[in-house]
C-alpha cells in the first residue's frame, strides 16, 4: 500500500493522541479504585511489649554445670520456633547450640584456660552484632537490623537463599534449609510459622515473645545462666552484671560488636 | 484448483478442534465458589475489614501486615471501627478460618491462584500436591 508522508504523519499523530488519552484514562481508573487497605486504620505496639534500645544477652559461664542445662535451652528455643531436627550434620538447623570454649573463642590470646572453662560447654547463638556483616552482605534486605532495638532480624518472606549472609557471618550463626523442614519438626508450634526449603534462618532474640512481654525462651529455662536486657540502660540487669564482672565477647577483633557477653 | 474439497474439509476439522474447548464446556460454567465459615468465624460476625473489602483486598492487607509486623515490629492493627487485632496470618486469620480446604482453597482454586503463604503459615498445606 502506498502512503504519502503526509498521511503517515497524520495517522502517527492521531495514534499518539489516543495513546496519551488512554494513559490518562488508566490513571483516572487507578485513582478511582485505589487499593489502599483502609486508610483510617492504624497500627500500634502491644502495650505489654518489652522495649529496649539495644537488646543484649549475658551468659554467666560460672553457673554452667552440665551439658543438660544447655540442651534445655536448645530444646526450648527449637520447639518455640519450629526448628527441624535433621540427623545429617550438613543439613542441620541451629538457632542456639553448645560448643567448647576454644571453638567459641578461637582468637582468645591464651592456650590455657581454667579447668572449669575447659570442661563445660557454652551456649552460642546469633550475637545480634552492632555492626552486622550479614546485613551488609544481604542483597534483598531480608536480613536487617531493627534500628529501634538493635535486633538483627530475618524477613523469611524476602530471603532468596543466596547464602551471602552465611558466608559473611563469622560465627556460623545461620543455617540454610537444604530440605523442606516440615517433616522434621517433631511438634509444630502453630503460633510461629515454619520455613520452606531454600531459606536461611537463625536466632531472632525471640522478637515474637518480646512483642507480647515475654523474655526469650532460652533465658526462661536457663537456671539463671542467661540474662537478657537493655545494654543501653545502665540500670538494667545486664548492665549491672557487666559492671560487676569481667566479660568477653566472641571475635571482637573483627569489629562486629556482638551483643552477647560471656562472664568468665 | 482440484484440492478445494480437501482444503475445506481440513479447515472444518481445524475450526472444530480449535473451538473444541468452547463448545465442550458450553453450559458447564463453574459455579462461583461457596466458602464455609467456621463457627468461630460466624460468631465473630465481622472480619477485620468489611466483607466486600476483605474479599477483594485481603492480599493487600496481608502485605501491609507482613511488613509492619516483621520489619517495623508493630503487632497491633486497629481498623476503621477502632477494633484491634494482632497482625498475624497464623494466629489471627487462620485462627477463625481454620478450615483451609473449605475456605481459603475454595476461591484460590476457582481463581487459579497459588499463594505460597501456606507453605509456612499452616501445618497441613497443599494437600493436593
Ligand atoms: S552473629 Fe552473625 S548472623 Fe548474627 S548479627 Fe552477627 S554477623 Fe549477623
Ligand atoms: S540467604 Fe537470604 S538472608 Fe541471606 S543474604 Fe541471601 S537473601 Fe539475604
Ligand atoms: S533468644 Fe530466642 S531465638 Fe535466640 S537462642 Fe534464645 S530462644 Fe532461641
Coordinates of C-alpha atoms and ligand atoms in Angstrom, one line a residue:
Chain A
X1 CA 0.0 0.0 0.0
X2 CA 1.3 3.4 -0.9
X3 CA 1.0 6.2 1.6
X4 CA 2.2 9.7 1.4
X5 CA 4.4 11.1 4.0
X6 CA 1.7 13.5 5.0
X7 CA -0.8 10.7 5.5
X8 CA 1.6 8.8 7.6
X9 CA 2.3 11.7 9.9
X10 CA -1.4 12.3 10.3
X11 CA -2.0 8.7 11.4
X12 CA 1.0 8.7 13.7
X13 CA -0.2 11.9 15.4
X14 CA -3.7 10.6 15.9
X15 CA -2.4 7.3 17.4
X16 CA -0.1 9.2 19.7
X17 CA -3.1 11.4 20.9
X18 CA -5.2 8.3 21.5
X19 CA -2.3 6.7 23.4
X20 CA -1.9 9.7 25.6
X21 CA -5.6 9.8 26.3
X22 CA -5.5 6.2 27.2
X23 CA -2.8 6.9 29.7
X24 CA -4.9 9.5 31.4
X25 CA -7.9 7.2 31.5
X26 CA -5.8 4.5 33.1
X27 CA -4.6 6.9 35.7
X28 CA -8.2 8.0 36.5
X29 CA -9.2 4.4 36.8
X30 CA -6.3 3.6 39.1
X31 CA -7.2 6.6 41.3
X32 CA -10.8 5.6 41.5
X33 CA -10.0 2.0 42.5
X34 CA -7.1 3.0 44.8
X35 CA -6.0 -0.1 46.6
X36 CA -5.3 1.4 50.0
X37 CA -6.1 -1.0 52.7
X38 CA -8.5 1.0 54.9
X39 CA -6.8 4.4 55.1
X40 CA -8.3 5.2 58.5
X41 CA -6.7 2.1 60.0
X42 CA -3.8 2.4 62.5
X43 CA -1.0 0.2 63.8
X44 CA 0.5 0.1 67.2
X45 CA 2.6 -1.9 69.6
X46 CA 1.1 -4.2 72.1
X47 CA 1.0 -2.4 75.5
X48 CA 2.8 -5.3 77.3
X49 CA 5.7 -5.4 74.7
X50 CA 9.2 -5.3 76.2
X51 CA 11.2 -2.4 74.8
X52 CA 14.9 -1.5 74.7
X53 CA 17.2 0.5 72.6
X54 CA 19.8 -2.3 72.4
X55 CA 18.9 -5.8 73.5
X56 CA 21.8 -7.9 74.8
X57 CA 22.4 -11.2 76.5
X58 CA 24.9 -12.1 79.2
X59 CA 26.0 -15.7 79.7
X60 CA 27.3 -16.4 83.1
X61 CA 29.7 -19.3 82.4
X62 CA 30.4 -19.8 86.1
X63 CA 26.9 -21.1 86.6
X64 CA 27.2 -23.8 83.9
X65 CA 27.5 -27.2 85.4
X66 CA 26.3 -29.7 82.9
X67 CA 25.5 -30.1 79.2
X68 CA 21.9 -30.8 80.1
X69 CA 21.5 -27.2 81.1
X70 CA 22.4 -26.0 77.6
X71 CA 20.4 -28.8 76.0
X72 CA 17.3 -27.5 77.8
X73 CA 17.8 -24.0 76.3
X74 CA 18.3 -25.6 72.8
X75 CA 15.2 -27.6 73.2
X76 CA 13.1 -24.6 74.4
X77 CA 14.3 -22.5 71.5
X78 CA 13.9 -25.0 68.8
X79 CA 10.4 -26.1 70.0
X80 CA 9.2 -22.5 70.1
X81 CA 10.5 -21.7 66.6
X82 CA 9.7 -24.9 64.8
X83 CA 13.3 -25.7 64.1
X84 CA 13.6 -29.1 62.4
X85 CA 15.6 -32.0 63.8
X86 CA 17.7 -33.2 61.0
X87 CA 20.1 -36.0 61.6
X88 CA 22.7 -35.3 58.9
X89 CA 25.2 -32.8 60.1
X90 CA 25.4 -30.7 56.9
X91 CA 21.6 -30.3 56.8
X92 CA 21.2 -29.4 60.5
X93 CA 19.4 -26.2 61.5
X94 CA 20.7 -24.5 64.7
X95 CA 19.5 -21.3 66.4
X96 CA 21.4 -22.0 69.6
X97 CA 23.8 -24.8 70.2
X98 CA 26.6 -25.8 72.6
X99 CA 30.3 -25.7 71.9
X100 CA 33.7 -25.8 73.7
X101 CA 35.4 -22.6 74.9
X102 CA 38.2 -22.9 72.4
X103 CA 35.7 -23.2 69.5
X104 CA 33.7 -20.2 70.7
X105 CA 36.7 -18.1 71.4
X106 CA 39.4 -19.2 68.9
X107 CA 41.2 -15.9 69.0
X108 CA 41.4 -15.6 72.7
X109 CA 45.1 -15.0 73.4
X110 CA 45.8 -17.9 75.7
X111 CA 46.4 -21.6 75.3
X112 CA 45.5 -22.4 78.9
X113 CA 42.1 -21.7 80.3
X114 CA 40.6 -22.5 83.7
X115 CA 39.7 -26.1 84.3
X116 CA 36.0 -25.1 84.6
X117 CA 36.0 -23.4 81.2
X118 CA 37.9 -26.3 79.7
X119 CA 35.3 -28.8 80.8
X120 CA 32.0 -27.1 80.2
X121 CA 30.0 -26.4 77.0
X122 CA 29.0 -22.9 76.3
X123 CA 25.7 -21.9 74.6
X124 CA 26.3 -19.9 71.4
X125 CA 23.8 -18.2 69.1
X126 CA 23.5 -15.1 66.9
X127 CA 25.3 -12.2 68.5
X128 CA 23.0 -9.6 67.2
X129 CA 26.0 -7.6 66.2
X130 CA 26.1 -3.8 66.4
X131 CA 27.8 -3.7 63.0
X132 CA 26.5 -6.9 61.4
X133 CA 28.3 -8.1 58.3
X134 CA 25.4 -10.4 57.4
X135 CA 23.2 -7.3 56.9
X136 CA 25.7 -5.7 54.7
X137 CA 26.0 -8.9 52.6
X138 CA 22.3 -9.5 52.1
X139 CA 21.2 -8.3 48.6
X140 CA 17.5 -8.3 49.4
X141 CA 17.4 -6.7 52.8
X142 CA 15.9 -10.0 54.1
X143 CA 18.4 -9.7 56.9
X144 CA 18.2 -6.3 58.5
X145 CA 19.0 -4.6 61.8
X146 CA 16.0 -3.2 63.6
X147 CA 17.1 0.3 64.4
X148 CA 14.7 0.6 67.3
X149 CA 16.2 -2.1 69.4
X150 CA 19.3 -3.5 67.6
X151 CA 17.9 -6.9 66.9
X152 CA 19.3 -8.4 63.7
X153 CA 16.3 -9.9 62.0
X154 CA 15.3 -12.2 59.2
X155 CA 12.4 -11.5 57.0
X156 CA 11.9 -15.1 55.7
X157 CA 9.5 -13.8 53.1
X158 CA 12.2 -12.0 51.3
X159 CA 15.1 -14.4 51.6
X160 CA 16.2 -15.8 48.2
X161 CA 18.5 -18.3 49.7
X162 CA 21.7 -16.9 48.2
X163 CA 23.5 -17.6 51.5
X164 CA 25.8 -14.5 51.3
X165 CA 24.9 -13.8 54.9
X166 CA 26.2 -17.2 55.9
X167 CA 29.5 -16.5 54.3
X168 CA 29.6 -13.1 55.9
X169 CA 28.8 -14.2 59.5
X170 CA 32.0 -15.0 61.3
X171 CA 30.2 -17.1 64.0
X172 CA 28.3 -19.6 61.9
X173 CA 25.1 -18.4 63.5
X174 CA 23.0 -19.1 60.4
X175 CA 21.6 -22.2 58.9
X176 CA 20.2 -23.0 55.5
X177 CA 17.2 -25.2 54.8
X178 CA 18.6 -27.6 52.3
X179 CA 15.4 -29.7 52.5
X180 CA 11.8 -29.0 53.3
X181 CA 12.0 -28.7 57.1
X182 CA 8.3 -29.5 57.8
X183 CA 8.6 -33.3 58.0
X184 CA 11.4 -33.0 60.5
X185 CA 9.6 -30.8 63.1
X186 CA 8.7 -33.0 66.0
X187 CA 5.8 -31.0 67.2
X188 CA 4.6 -27.9 65.3
X189 CA 4.0 -24.7 67.3
X190 CA 1.1 -23.3 65.3
X191 CA 1.7 -19.8 66.7
X192 CA 5.0 -19.5 64.9
X193 CA 5.4 -20.0 61.2
X194 CA 7.6 -22.8 59.7
X195 CA 10.1 -22.2 56.9
X196 CA 10.4 -23.6 53.4
X197 CA 13.3 -25.1 51.5
X198 CA 15.9 -22.5 50.4
X199 CA 15.5 -20.1 53.3
X200 CA 18.1 -19.1 55.8
X201 CA 17.3 -18.9 59.5
X202 CA 18.9 -18.0 62.8
X203 CA 18.2 -16.8 66.4
X204 CA 15.8 -13.8 66.4
X205 CA 16.3 -12.9 70.1
X206 CA 12.7 -14.0 70.4
X207 CA 11.1 -10.9 68.9
X208 CA 7.8 -12.6 68.8
X209 CA 8.0 -13.2 72.6
X210 CA 9.3 -9.7 73.4
X211 CA 6.4 -8.3 71.5
X212 CA 4.0 -9.9 74.0
X213 CA 6.0 -9.1 77.0
X214 CA 7.9 -12.4 77.5
X215 CA 11.6 -13.0 77.9
X216 CA 13.4 -15.2 75.3
X217 CA 12.6 -18.9 75.6
X218 CA 16.2 -19.9 76.3
X219 CA 16.5 -17.4 79.1
X220 CA 13.4 -18.7 80.8
X221 CA 14.8 -22.2 81.2
X222 CA 18.4 -21.3 81.8
X223 CA 18.6 -21.6 85.6
X224 CA 20.0 -18.0 85.7
X225 CA 22.8 -18.7 83.3
X226 CA 21.4 -16.3 80.7
X227 CA 20.3 -12.8 81.5
X228 CA 18.6 -10.7 78.9
X229 CA 18.1 -6.9 78.9
X230 CA 18.9 -3.5 77.5
X231 CA 22.6 -2.8 77.2
X232 CA 22.0 0.9 76.8
X233 CA 20.1 1.1 80.1
X234 CA 22.6 1.5 83.0
X235 CA 20.0 0.2 85.4
X236 CA 19.2 -3.0 83.5
X237 CA 20.2 -6.4 84.9
X238 CA 22.7 -7.0 82.1
X239 CA 24.4 -3.6 82.6
X240 CA 24.8 -4.4 86.3
X241 CA 26.2 -7.8 85.6
X242 CA 28.7 -6.3 83.1
X243 CA 29.7 -3.6 85.6
X244 CA 30.5 -6.1 88.3
X245 CA 32.1 -8.9 86.3
X246 CA 34.7 -9.3 83.6
X247 CA 33.0 -10.5 80.4
X248 CA 34.3 -11.3 76.9
X249 CA 32.7 -11.3 73.5
X250 CA 33.3 -13.6 70.6
X251 CA 35.9 -12.5 67.9
X252 CA 35.8 -8.8 68.8
X253 CA 38.9 -8.2 66.7
X254 CA 36.6 -8.4 63.6
X255 CA 34.7 -5.3 64.6
X256 CA 31.2 -6.8 64.5
X257 CA 30.4 -5.7 68.1
X258 CA 28.5 -8.7 69.5
X259 CA 25.6 -8.1 71.9
X260 CA 26.2 -11.4 73.6
X261 CA 28.6 -11.3 76.5
X262 CA 30.2 -14.2 78.4
X263 CA 31.3 -13.8 82.0
X264 CA 34.3 -16.0 82.5
Chain B
X1 CA -7.8 -26.0 -8.1
X2 CA -8.7 -29.6 -7.6
X3 CA -8.0 -29.7 -3.9
X4 CA -10.9 -27.5 -2.9
X5 CA -12.7 -30.3 -1.1
X6 CA -9.6 -31.3 0.9
X7 CA -8.9 -27.8 1.9
X8 CA -12.4 -27.1 3.1
X9 CA -12.5 -30.4 5.0
X10 CA -9.2 -29.5 6.6
X11 CA -10.5 -26.1 7.5
X12 CA -13.7 -27.5 9.1
X13 CA -11.6 -30.0 11.1
X14 CA -9.3 -27.3 12.2
X15 CA -12.1 -25.0 13.2
X16 CA -13.7 -27.8 15.2
X17 CA -10.6 -28.6 17.0
X18 CA -9.7 -25.0 17.8
X19 CA -13.2 -24.3 19.2
X20 CA -13.4 -27.6 21.0
X21 CA -12.8 -26.2 24.5
X22 CA -15.6 -23.7 24.0
X23 CA -18.4 -26.0 23.0
X24 CA -17.2 -28.8 25.2
X25 CA -17.6 -26.6 28.2
X26 CA -20.8 -25.0 27.0
X27 CA -23.3 -24.7 29.7
X28 CA -20.9 -26.1 32.2
X29 CA -19.6 -22.8 33.6
X30 CA -18.0 -23.5 37.0
X31 CA -20.3 -22.1 39.7
X32 CA -18.8 -19.3 41.8
X33 CA -17.3 -20.8 44.9
X34 CA -19.1 -21.1 48.2
X35 CA -16.9 -20.7 51.2
X36 CA -17.7 -22.3 54.5
X37 CA -17.4 -20.3 57.7
X38 CA -16.3 -22.0 60.9
X39 CA -18.5 -21.5 64.0
X40 CA -15.8 -19.2 65.3
X41 CA -15.9 -17.0 62.2
X42 CA -19.7 -16.9 62.3
X43 CA -19.7 -15.9 65.9
X44 CA -17.3 -13.1 65.3
X45 CA -19.9 -11.7 62.8
X46 CA -17.4 -9.3 61.2
X47 CA -13.9 -9.6 59.8
X48 CA -11.0 -7.2 60.1
X49 CA -12.4 -5.2 57.2
X50 CA -16.0 -5.1 55.9
X51 CA -16.9 -8.3 53.9
X52 CA -16.5 -6.8 50.4
X53 CA -13.2 -5.2 51.2
X54 CA -11.7 -8.2 52.8
X55 CA -12.9 -10.3 50.0
X56 CA -11.1 -8.2 47.3
X57 CA -8.3 -6.7 49.3
X58 CA -7.1 -9.3 51.9
X59 CA -3.9 -9.8 49.9
X60 CA -3.0 -6.1 50.1
X61 CA -3.9 -6.0 53.8
X62 CA -1.7 -9.0 54.5
X63 CA 1.1 -7.4 52.6
X64 CA 0.9 -4.3 54.8
X65 CA 0.6 -6.5 57.9
X66 CA 3.7 -8.5 56.9
X67 CA 5.9 -5.5 56.5
X68 CA 4.6 -3.7 59.6
X69 CA 4.9 -6.8 61.8
X70 CA 8.2 -8.2 60.6
X71 CA 10.1 -5.1 59.6
X72 CA 8.7 -2.4 61.9
X73 CA 7.9 -4.6 64.8
X74 CA 4.4 -3.3 65.4
X75 CA 1.9 -6.0 66.1
X76 CA -1.5 -4.4 66.6
X77 CA -3.8 -3.4 63.8
X78 CA -6.7 -1.0 64.7
X79 CA -9.3 -0.9 62.0
X80 CA -11.5 2.0 61.0
X81 CA -14.1 1.0 63.6
X82 CA -11.5 1.1 66.3
X83 CA -11.3 -2.6 66.9
X84 CA -7.8 -4.0 67.4
X85 CA -6.4 -7.2 66.0
X86 CA -3.0 -8.9 66.3
X87 CA -1.4 -8.7 62.8
X88 CA -0.8 -12.4 62.2
X89 CA -1.9 -14.7 59.4
X90 CA -1.2 -17.7 61.5
X91 CA -2.7 -16.5 64.8
X92 CA -5.5 -14.2 63.8
X93 CA -6.8 -15.0 60.3
X94 CA -6.2 -18.7 60.4
X95 CA -7.5 -18.9 64.0
X96 CA -11.0 -18.1 62.9
X97 CA -10.7 -19.5 59.4
X98 CA -9.2 -22.8 60.5
X99 CA -10.8 -24.7 57.6
X100 CA -8.2 -24.1 54.9
X101 CA -9.7 -26.5 52.5
X102 CA -13.3 -25.2 52.7
X103 CA -12.4 -21.5 53.0
X104 CA -9.1 -20.3 51.5
X105 CA -8.8 -23.0 49.0
X106 CA -12.3 -22.6 47.6
X107 CA -11.7 -19.2 46.0
X108 CA -8.0 -19.7 45.4
X109 CA -8.6 -22.9 43.3
X110 CA -11.5 -21.2 41.5
X111 CA -9.4 -18.2 40.6
X112 CA -6.5 -20.4 39.9
X113 CA -4.1 -18.6 42.2
X114 CA -1.5 -20.4 44.2
X115 CA -0.3 -18.1 47.0
X116 CA 2.7 -19.5 48.8
X117 CA 1.7 -18.1 52.2
X118 CA 0.5 -21.5 53.2
X119 CA 3.9 -23.1 52.6
X120 CA 4.8 -21.8 56.1
X121 CA 1.7 -20.5 57.8
X122 CA -0.3 -23.6 58.2
X123 CA 0.7 -27.1 59.2
X124 CA -1.3 -29.0 56.6
X125 CA -0.6 -27.1 53.5
X126 CA -1.1 -28.1 49.8
X127 CA -2.6 -31.4 50.5
X128 CA -3.3 -31.8 46.8
X129 CA 0.4 -31.6 45.8
Ligands
LIG1 S1 26.2 -13.2 64.7 FE1 26.3 -13.5 62.5 S2 24.2 -13.6 62.0 FE2 24.2 -12.7 64.0 S3 24.2 -10.5 63.6 FE3 26.4 -11.1 63.8 S4 27.0 -11.5 61.7 FE4 24.8 -11.5 61.7
LIG2 S1 20.4 -16.0 52.0 FE1 18.6 -14.7 52.4 S2 19.1 -13.5 54.2 FE2 21.0 -14.5 53.5 S3 21.9 -12.9 52.2 FE3 20.7 -14.2 50.8 S4 18.7 -13.2 50.7 FE4 19.8 -12.3 52.5
LIG3 S1 17.0 -15.7 72.1 FE1 15.2 -16.8 71.4 S2 15.7 -17.3 69.3 FE2 17.6 -16.7 70.3 S3 18.5 -18.6 71.0 FE3 17.3 -17.8 72.7 S4 15.3 -18.8 72.5 FE4 16.4 -19.0 70.5

